[in-house]
PDB file of C-alpha atoms in Angstrom:
ATOM      1  CA  ALA A   1       0.000   0.000   0.000  1.00  0.00           C
ATOM      2  CA  GLN A   2       1.130   3.531  -0.629  1.00  0.00           C
ATOM      3  CA  ARG A   3       0.725   6.177   2.005  1.00  0.00           C
ATOM      4  CA  VAL A   4       1.707   9.807   2.421  1.00  0.00           C
ATOM      5  CA  THR A   5       1.840  11.547   5.773  1.00  0.00           C
ATOM      6  CA  GLN A   6       2.018  15.260   6.365  1.00  0.00           C
ATOM      7  CA  PRO A   7       2.287  15.657  10.139  1.00  0.00           C
ATOM      8  CA  GLU A   8       1.422  19.348  10.283  1.00  0.00           C
ATOM      9  CA  LYS A   9      -2.063  20.515   9.402  1.00  0.00           C
ATOM     10  CA  LEU A  10      -1.164  24.142  10.029  1.00  0.00           C
ATOM     11  CA  LEU A  11       2.136  25.968   9.725  1.00  0.00           C
ATOM     12  CA  SER A  12       2.668  29.661  10.393  1.00  0.00           C
ATOM     13  CA  VAL A  13       5.813  31.641   9.726  1.00  0.00           C
ATOM     14  CA  PHE A  14       6.758  35.261   9.283  1.00  0.00           C
ATOM     15  CA  LYS A  15       7.779  36.762   5.979  1.00  0.00           C
ATOM     16  CA  GLY A  16      11.462  36.187   5.320  1.00  0.00           C
ATOM     17  CA  ALA A  17      11.728  33.213   7.643  1.00  0.00           C
ATOM     18  CA  PRO A  18      12.687  29.760   6.384  1.00  0.00           C
ATOM     19  CA  VAL A  19       9.882  27.285   5.949  1.00  0.00           C
ATOM     20  CA  GLU A  20       9.828  23.507   5.790  1.00  0.00           C
ATOM     21  CA  LEU A  21       6.732  21.452   5.117  1.00  0.00           C
ATOM     22  CA  LYS A  22       7.216  17.856   6.118  1.00  0.00           C
ATOM     23  CA  CYS A  23       6.234  14.842   4.093  1.00  0.00           C
ATOM     24  CA  ASN A  24       6.893  11.176   4.781  1.00  0.00           C
ATOM     25  CA  TYR A  25       5.840   8.297   2.616  1.00  0.00           C
ATOM     26  CA  SER A  26       5.420   4.559   2.641  1.00  0.00           C
ATOM     27  CA  TYR A  27       5.827   2.622  -0.567  1.00  0.00           C
ATOM     28  CA  SER A  28       7.290  -0.745  -1.477  1.00  0.00           C
ATOM     29  CA  GLY A  29       9.214   0.210  -4.569  1.00  0.00           C
ATOM     30  CA  SER A  30      10.597   3.285  -6.282  1.00  0.00           C
ATOM     31  CA  PRO A  31       8.075   6.078  -6.007  1.00  0.00           C
ATOM     32  CA  GLU A  32       7.700   9.361  -7.742  1.00  0.00           C
ATOM     33  CA  LEU A  33       7.028  12.233  -5.356  1.00  0.00           C
ATOM     34  CA  PHE A  34       5.262  15.502  -5.991  1.00  0.00           C
ATOM     35  CA  TRP A  35       4.196  18.662  -4.248  1.00  0.00           C
ATOM     36  CA  TYR A  36       0.879  20.239  -5.240  1.00  0.00           C
ATOM     37  CA  VAL A  37      -0.337  23.646  -4.117  1.00  0.00           C
ATOM     38  CA  GLN A  38      -3.769  25.220  -3.866  1.00  0.00           C
ATOM     39  CA  TYR A  39      -3.819  28.991  -3.576  1.00  0.00           C
ATOM     40  CA  SER A  40      -6.959  30.756  -2.434  1.00  0.00           C
ATOM     41  CA  ARG A  41      -9.681  30.574  -5.084  1.00  0.00           C
ATOM     42  CA  GLN A  42      -7.423  28.694  -7.500  1.00  0.00           C
ATOM     43  CA  ARG A  43      -7.257  25.120  -8.702  1.00  0.00           C
ATOM     44  CA  LEU A  44      -4.972  22.595  -7.166  1.00  0.00           C
ATOM     45  CA  GLN A  45      -1.830  22.580  -9.289  1.00  0.00           C
ATOM     46  CA  LEU A  46       1.549  20.925  -9.489  1.00  0.00           C
ATOM     47  CA  LEU A  47       4.330  22.814  -7.723  1.00  0.00           C
ATOM     48  CA  LEU A  48       7.273  20.487  -8.302  1.00  0.00           C
ATOM     49  CA  ARG A  49       8.286  16.846  -8.753  1.00  0.00           C
ATOM     50  CA  HIS A  50      11.355  15.105  -7.468  1.00  0.00           C
ATOM     51  CA  ILE A  51      12.516  13.686 -10.795  1.00  0.00           C
ATOM     52  CA  SER A  52      12.856  17.192 -12.205  1.00  0.00           C
ATOM     53  CA  ARG A  53      15.150  18.340  -9.401  1.00  0.00           C
ATOM     54  CA  GLU A  54      13.894  21.840  -9.977  1.00  0.00           C
ATOM     55  CA  SER A  55      13.293  24.901  -7.860  1.00  0.00           C
ATOM     56  CA  ILE A  56       9.908  26.480  -8.345  1.00  0.00           C
ATOM     57  CA  LYS A  57       9.060  29.831  -6.761  1.00  0.00           C
ATOM     58  CA  GLY A  58      12.084  29.348  -4.535  1.00  0.00           C
ATOM     59  CA  PHE A  59      10.852  25.988  -3.244  1.00  0.00           C
ATOM     60  CA  THR A  60      12.933  22.830  -3.371  1.00  0.00           C
ATOM     61  CA  ALA A  61      12.336  19.292  -2.208  1.00  0.00           C
ATOM     62  CA  ASP A  62      14.812  16.444  -1.931  1.00  0.00           C
ATOM     63  CA  LEU A  63      13.823  12.819  -1.909  1.00  0.00           C
ATOM     64  CA  ASN A  64      15.485  11.051   1.013  1.00  0.00           C
ATOM     65  CA  LYS A  65      14.975   7.343   0.496  1.00  0.00           C
ATOM     66  CA  GLY A  66      16.651   6.441   3.763  1.00  0.00           C
ATOM     67  CA  GLU A  67      14.219   8.511   5.768  1.00  0.00           C
ATOM     68  CA  THR A  68      11.385   8.049   3.235  1.00  0.00           C
ATOM     69  CA  SER A  69      10.840  11.783   3.236  1.00  0.00           C
ATOM     70  CA  PHE A  70      10.238  14.501   0.683  1.00  0.00           C
ATOM     71  CA  HIS A  71      10.168  17.720   2.677  1.00  0.00           C
ATOM     72  CA  LEU A  72       9.416  21.001   0.918  1.00  0.00           C
ATOM     73  CA  LYS A  73      11.712  23.899   1.777  1.00  0.00           C
ATOM     74  CA  LYS A  74      12.096  27.564   1.061  1.00  0.00           C
ATOM     75  CA  PRO A  75      14.785  29.723   2.663  1.00  0.00           C
ATOM     76  CA  PHE A  76      12.772  32.952   2.739  1.00  0.00           C
ATOM     77  CA  ALA A  77       8.986  32.703   2.838  1.00  0.00           C
ATOM     78  CA  GLN A  78       6.802  35.289   1.123  1.00  0.00           C
ATOM     79  CA  GLU A  79       3.222  36.269   1.893  1.00  0.00           C
ATOM     80  CA  GLU A  80       2.111  34.973  -1.506  1.00  0.00           C
ATOM     81  CA  ASP A  81       3.294  31.499  -0.478  1.00  0.00           C
ATOM     82  CA  SER A  82       0.291  31.217   1.830  1.00  0.00           C
ATOM     83  CA  ALA A  83      -1.683  28.269   0.524  1.00  0.00           C
ATOM     84  CA  MET A  84      -2.593  24.641   1.065  1.00  0.00           C
ATOM     85  CA  TYR A  85       0.247  22.288   0.171  1.00  0.00           C
ATOM     86  CA  TYR A  86      -0.171  18.608  -0.613  1.00  0.00           C
ATOM     87  CA  CYS A  87       2.554  16.016  -0.897  1.00  0.00           C
ATOM     88  CA  ALA A  88       1.730  13.179  -3.297  1.00  0.00           C
ATOM     89  CA  LEU A  89       3.159   9.854  -4.385  1.00  0.00           C
ATOM     90  CA  SER A  90       2.815   7.623  -7.398  1.00  0.00           C
ATOM     91  CA  GLY A  91       4.408   4.437  -8.588  1.00  0.00           C
ATOM     92  CA  ARG A  92       6.901   4.527 -11.426  1.00  0.00           C
ATOM     93  CA  PRO A  93       6.023   3.524 -14.993  1.00  0.00           C
ATOM     94  CA  GLY A  94       5.770  -0.221 -15.252  1.00  0.00           C
ATOM     95  CA  GLY A  95       4.716  -0.605 -11.661  1.00  0.00           C
ATOM     96  CA  THR A  96       1.319  -1.664 -10.438  1.00  0.00           C
ATOM     97  CA  SER A  97       0.400   1.753  -9.122  1.00  0.00           C
ATOM     98  CA  TYR A  98       1.720   3.796 -12.011  1.00  0.00           C
ATOM     99  CA  GLY A  99      -0.610   6.726 -12.537  1.00  0.00           C
ATOM    100  CA  LYS A 100      -2.296   6.379  -9.151  1.00  0.00           C
ATOM    101  CA  LEU A 101      -1.555   9.526  -7.194  1.00  0.00           C
ATOM    102  CA  THR A 102      -1.979   9.311  -3.426  1.00  0.00           C
ATOM    103  CA  PHE A 103      -2.047  12.563  -1.477  1.00  0.00           C
ATOM    104  CA  GLY A 104      -1.233  13.417   2.089  1.00  0.00           C
ATOM    105  CA  GLN A 105      -3.634  15.246   4.352  1.00  0.00           C
ATOM    106  CA  GLY A 106      -2.283  18.643   3.374  1.00  0.00           C
ATOM    107  CA  THR A 107      -0.618  21.499   5.262  1.00  0.00           C
ATOM    108  CA  ILE A 108      -2.023  24.998   5.367  1.00  0.00           C
ATOM    109  CA  LEU A 109       0.872  27.436   5.262  1.00  0.00           C
ATOM    110  CA  THR A 110       0.292  30.975   6.462  1.00  0.00           C
ATOM    111  CA  VAL A 111       3.017  33.552   5.979  1.00  0.00           C
ATOM    112  CA  HIS A 112       2.508  36.616   8.156  1.00  0.00           C
ATOM    113  CA  PRO A 113       3.788  40.058   7.148  1.00  0.00           C
TER     114      PRO A 113
ATOM    115  CA  ASP B   1      -8.281  24.757 -23.378  1.00  0.00           C
ATOM    116  CA  ALA B   2     -10.748  25.328 -20.558  1.00  0.00           C
ATOM    117  CA  GLY B   3      -9.130  22.647 -18.491  1.00  0.00           C
ATOM    118  CA  VAL B   4     -11.026  20.037 -16.520  1.00  0.00           C
ATOM    119  CA  ILE B   5     -14.636  21.078 -16.197  1.00  0.00           C
ATOM    120  CA  GLN B   6     -16.790  20.017 -13.284  1.00  0.00           C
ATOM    121  CA  SER B   7     -20.436  20.626 -12.663  1.00  0.00           C
ATOM    122  CA  PRO B   8     -22.172  21.744 -10.636  1.00  0.00           C
ATOM    123  CA  ARG B   9     -19.865  24.030  -8.641  1.00  0.00           C
ATOM    124  CA  HIS B  10     -22.109  23.782  -5.606  1.00  0.00           C
ATOM    125  CA  GLU B  11     -24.725  21.239  -4.679  1.00  0.00           C
ATOM    126  CA  VAL B  12     -26.969  21.354  -1.647  1.00  0.00           C
ATOM    127  CA  THR B  13     -29.266  18.424  -1.113  1.00  0.00           C
ATOM    128  CA  GLU B  14     -31.191  16.671   1.587  1.00  0.00           C
ATOM    129  CA  MET B  15     -30.192  13.406   3.112  1.00  0.00           C
ATOM    130  CA  GLY B  16     -31.463  10.469   1.125  1.00  0.00           C
ATOM    131  CA  GLN B  17     -31.443  12.221  -2.215  1.00  0.00           C
ATOM    132  CA  GLU B  18     -29.396  11.100  -5.201  1.00  0.00           C
ATOM    133  CA  VAL B  19     -26.483  13.304  -6.183  1.00  0.00           C
ATOM    134  CA  THR B  20     -24.677  13.213  -9.521  1.00  0.00           C
ATOM    135  CA  LEU B  21     -21.402  15.018 -10.070  1.00  0.00           C
ATOM    136  CA  ARG B  22     -20.058  15.490 -13.581  1.00  0.00           C
ATOM    137  CA  CYS B  23     -16.619  15.870 -15.077  1.00  0.00           C
ATOM    138  CA  LYS B  24     -15.209  16.620 -18.503  1.00  0.00           C
ATOM    139  CA  PRO B  25     -11.493  15.860 -18.657  1.00  0.00           C
ATOM    140  CA  ILE B  26      -8.977  17.625 -20.848  1.00  0.00           C
ATOM    141  CA  SER B  27      -9.161  16.332 -24.396  1.00  0.00           C
ATOM    142  CA  GLY B  28      -6.517  13.703 -25.042  1.00  0.00           C
ATOM    143  CA  HIS B  29      -5.962  12.802 -21.405  1.00  0.00           C
ATOM    144  CA  ASP B  30      -6.283   9.088 -20.768  1.00  0.00           C
ATOM    145  CA  TYR B  31      -6.371   9.068 -16.966  1.00  0.00           C
ATOM    146  CA  LEU B  32      -9.260  10.423 -14.922  1.00  0.00           C
ATOM    147  CA  PHE B  33      -9.391  10.614 -11.148  1.00  0.00           C
ATOM    148  CA  TRP B  34     -12.084  11.401  -8.590  1.00  0.00           C
ATOM    149  CA  TYR B  35     -10.911  12.781  -5.253  1.00  0.00           C
ATOM    150  CA  ARG B  36     -12.757  13.881  -2.123  1.00  0.00           C
ATOM    151  CA  GLN B  37     -11.365  16.704   0.005  1.00  0.00           C
ATOM    152  CA  THR B  38     -12.217  17.167   3.672  1.00  0.00           C
ATOM    153  CA  MET B  39     -10.463  19.009   6.465  1.00  0.00           C
ATOM    154  CA  MET B  40     -10.022  15.833   8.453  1.00  0.00           C
ATOM    155  CA  ARG B  41      -8.655  13.559   5.739  1.00  0.00           C
ATOM    156  CA  GLY B  42      -7.298  15.884   3.095  1.00  0.00           C
ATOM    157  CA  LEU B  43      -7.479  14.562  -0.466  1.00  0.00           C
ATOM    158  CA  GLU B  44      -8.688  10.994  -0.736  1.00  0.00           C
ATOM    159  CA  LEU B  45      -8.583   9.111  -4.007  1.00  0.00           C
ATOM    160  CA  LEU B  46     -11.962   7.549  -4.631  1.00  0.00           C
ATOM    161  CA  ILE B  47     -11.499   5.941  -8.037  1.00  0.00           C
ATOM    162  CA  TYR B  48      -9.482   6.360 -11.194  1.00  0.00           C
ATOM    163  CA  PHE B  49      -9.903   5.356 -14.803  1.00  0.00           C
ATOM    164  CA  ASN B  50      -7.465   4.663 -17.598  1.00  0.00           C
ATOM    165  CA  ASN B  51      -8.865   4.765 -21.122  1.00  0.00           C
ATOM    166  CA  ASN B  52     -12.392   4.823 -19.651  1.00  0.00           C
ATOM    167  CA  VAL B  53     -11.813   1.620 -17.674  1.00  0.00           C
ATOM    168  CA  PRO B  54     -11.926   1.736 -13.858  1.00  0.00           C
ATOM    169  CA  ILE B  55      -8.512   0.692 -12.572  1.00  0.00           C
ATOM    170  CA  ASP B  56      -8.811   1.102  -8.831  1.00  0.00           C
ATOM    171  CA  ASP B  57     -11.997   1.821  -6.914  1.00  0.00           C
ATOM    172  CA  SER B  58     -10.701   0.783  -3.515  1.00  0.00           C
ATOM    173  CA  GLY B  59     -11.177   4.308  -2.236  1.00  0.00           C
ATOM    174  CA  MET B  60     -14.896   4.373  -2.875  1.00  0.00           C
ATOM    175  CA  PRO B  61     -16.286   4.510   0.650  1.00  0.00           C
ATOM    176  CA  GLU B  62     -19.455   2.508   0.262  1.00  0.00           C
ATOM    177  CA  ASP B  63     -21.823   0.938  -2.194  1.00  0.00           C
ATOM    178  CA  ARG B  64     -23.715   4.209  -2.138  1.00  0.00           C
ATOM    179  CA  PHE B  65     -20.931   5.613  -4.317  1.00  0.00           C
ATOM    180  CA  SER B  66     -20.579   4.715  -7.974  1.00  0.00           C
ATOM    181  CA  ALA B  67     -18.623   6.181 -10.872  1.00  0.00           C
ATOM    182  CA  LYS B  68     -18.827   5.745 -14.598  1.00  0.00           C
ATOM    183  CA  MET B  69     -16.903   6.868 -17.619  1.00  0.00           C
ATOM    184  CA  PRO B  70     -19.002   6.083 -20.681  1.00  0.00           C
ATOM    185  CA  ASN B  71     -16.570   7.806 -23.028  1.00  0.00           C
ATOM    186  CA  ALA B  72     -13.267   9.645 -23.050  1.00  0.00           C
ATOM    187  CA  SER B  73     -14.848  13.036 -22.512  1.00  0.00           C
ATOM    188  CA  PHE B  74     -17.259  12.435 -19.662  1.00  0.00           C
ATOM    189  CA  SER B  75     -17.419  10.892 -16.221  1.00  0.00           C
ATOM    190  CA  THR B  76     -19.949  10.889 -13.400  1.00  0.00           C
ATOM    191  CA  LEU B  77     -19.753  10.244  -9.690  1.00  0.00           C
ATOM    192  CA  LYS B  78     -23.070   9.293  -8.140  1.00  0.00           C
ATOM    193  CA  ILE B  79     -24.065   9.074  -4.494  1.00  0.00           C
ATOM    194  CA  GLN B  80     -27.326   7.320  -3.759  1.00  0.00           C
ATOM    195  CA  PRO B  81     -28.617   7.810  -1.138  1.00  0.00           C
ATOM    196  CA  SER B  82     -26.613  10.777   0.103  1.00  0.00           C
ATOM    197  CA  GLU B  83     -25.788  11.297   3.781  1.00  0.00           C
ATOM    198  CA  PRO B  84     -24.560  14.349   5.736  1.00  0.00           C
ATOM    199  CA  ARG B  85     -21.104  12.776   6.136  1.00  0.00           C
ATOM    200  CA  ASP B  86     -20.715  12.884   2.361  1.00  0.00           C
ATOM    201  CA  SER B  87     -20.439  16.663   2.580  1.00  0.00           C
ATOM    202  CA  ALA B  88     -17.075  17.574   1.054  1.00  0.00           C
ATOM    203  CA  VAL B  89     -15.449  19.050  -2.012  1.00  0.00           C
ATOM    204  CA  TYR B  90     -15.189  16.524  -4.824  1.00  0.00           C
ATOM    205  CA  PHE B  91     -12.444  17.014  -7.361  1.00  0.00           C
ATOM    206  CA  CYS B  92     -12.015  15.506 -10.754  1.00  0.00           C
ATOM    207  CA  ALA B  93      -8.563  15.453 -12.341  1.00  0.00           C
ATOM    208  CA  SER B  94      -7.093  14.165 -15.562  1.00  0.00           C
ATOM    209  CA  SER B  95      -3.636  13.432 -16.905  1.00  0.00           C
ATOM    210  CA  PHE B  96      -1.879  12.053 -19.942  1.00  0.00           C
ATOM    211  CA  SER B  97       0.466   9.120 -19.593  1.00  0.00           C
ATOM    212  CA  ARG B  98       3.626   9.546 -21.590  1.00  0.00           C
ATOM    213  CA  GLY B  99       6.194   7.306 -20.030  1.00  0.00           C
ATOM    214  CA  THR B 100       6.309   9.081 -16.736  1.00  0.00           C
ATOM    215  CA  ASN B 101       3.783  10.386 -14.269  1.00  0.00           C
ATOM    216  CA  SER B 102       2.504  13.558 -15.864  1.00  0.00           C
ATOM    217  CA  PRO B 103       0.941  16.267 -13.700  1.00  0.00           C
ATOM    218  CA  LEU B 104      -2.674  16.019 -12.752  1.00  0.00           C
ATOM    219  CA  HIS B 105      -4.904  18.794 -13.979  1.00  0.00           C
ATOM    220  CA  PHE B 106      -7.660  19.470 -11.503  1.00  0.00           C
ATOM    221  CA  GLY B 107     -11.099  20.873 -11.964  1.00  0.00           C
ATOM    222  CA  ASN B 108     -12.517  23.573  -9.717  1.00  0.00           C
ATOM    223  CA  GLY B 109     -14.323  20.995  -7.660  1.00  0.00           C
ATOM    224  CA  THR B 110     -17.925  20.500  -6.601  1.00  0.00           C
ATOM    225  CA  ARG B 111     -18.771  21.537  -3.077  1.00  0.00           C
ATOM    226  CA  LEU B 112     -21.420  19.136  -1.834  1.00  0.00           C
ATOM    227  CA  THR B 113     -23.524  19.862   1.222  1.00  0.00           C
ATOM    228  CA  VAL B 114     -25.937  17.220   2.439  1.00  0.00           C
ATOM    229  CA  THR B 115     -28.339  18.404   5.105  1.00  0.00           C
TER     230      THR B 115
END
């Protein structure tokens, strides 16, 4: 079974402070990990994926297979980062759960001025 | 492209009534997903289709829930009879398989309230 855990439902930081949204996963195989974001009054959308090793809007996330984690980080939070963030997992192509995206419970990030 | 289109945006119904949620995926996408969003559980995958065929419906909570995809451009999620605990936002999403997991494109969701 595949499972994603986001331990924090709410996270508040001040503008300019570092932020880390935690994500742990359980999967028997090689997963693909994603972060999705939902800004106020907008659709849920992809923020970044681990295979791309990219930085989007200043956010990065590193897959740590030893700790089965995929934490989302940003060194200096901005007010416009306030949103709901979801960590998600899927199996790799060729696997039984390829295409099936399982989400965590989500973390609401609030960045105060 | 208008993206994934869901209807209605809001649905308020009384307990025991039948509810039908509709989704039009992005043209050309071969995966379609139905998710339910609640504060307590976040985003739960209910069912997903590949090329109109249901692949995994293990997330469908009860027999009261059913989903169909009669063709590549339309899917429905039906709840019969509805109960207050079904109140949630229901999202439809679609994606296109191309050798790796492509991003899901979500609709705006249907906010269901069962009184």
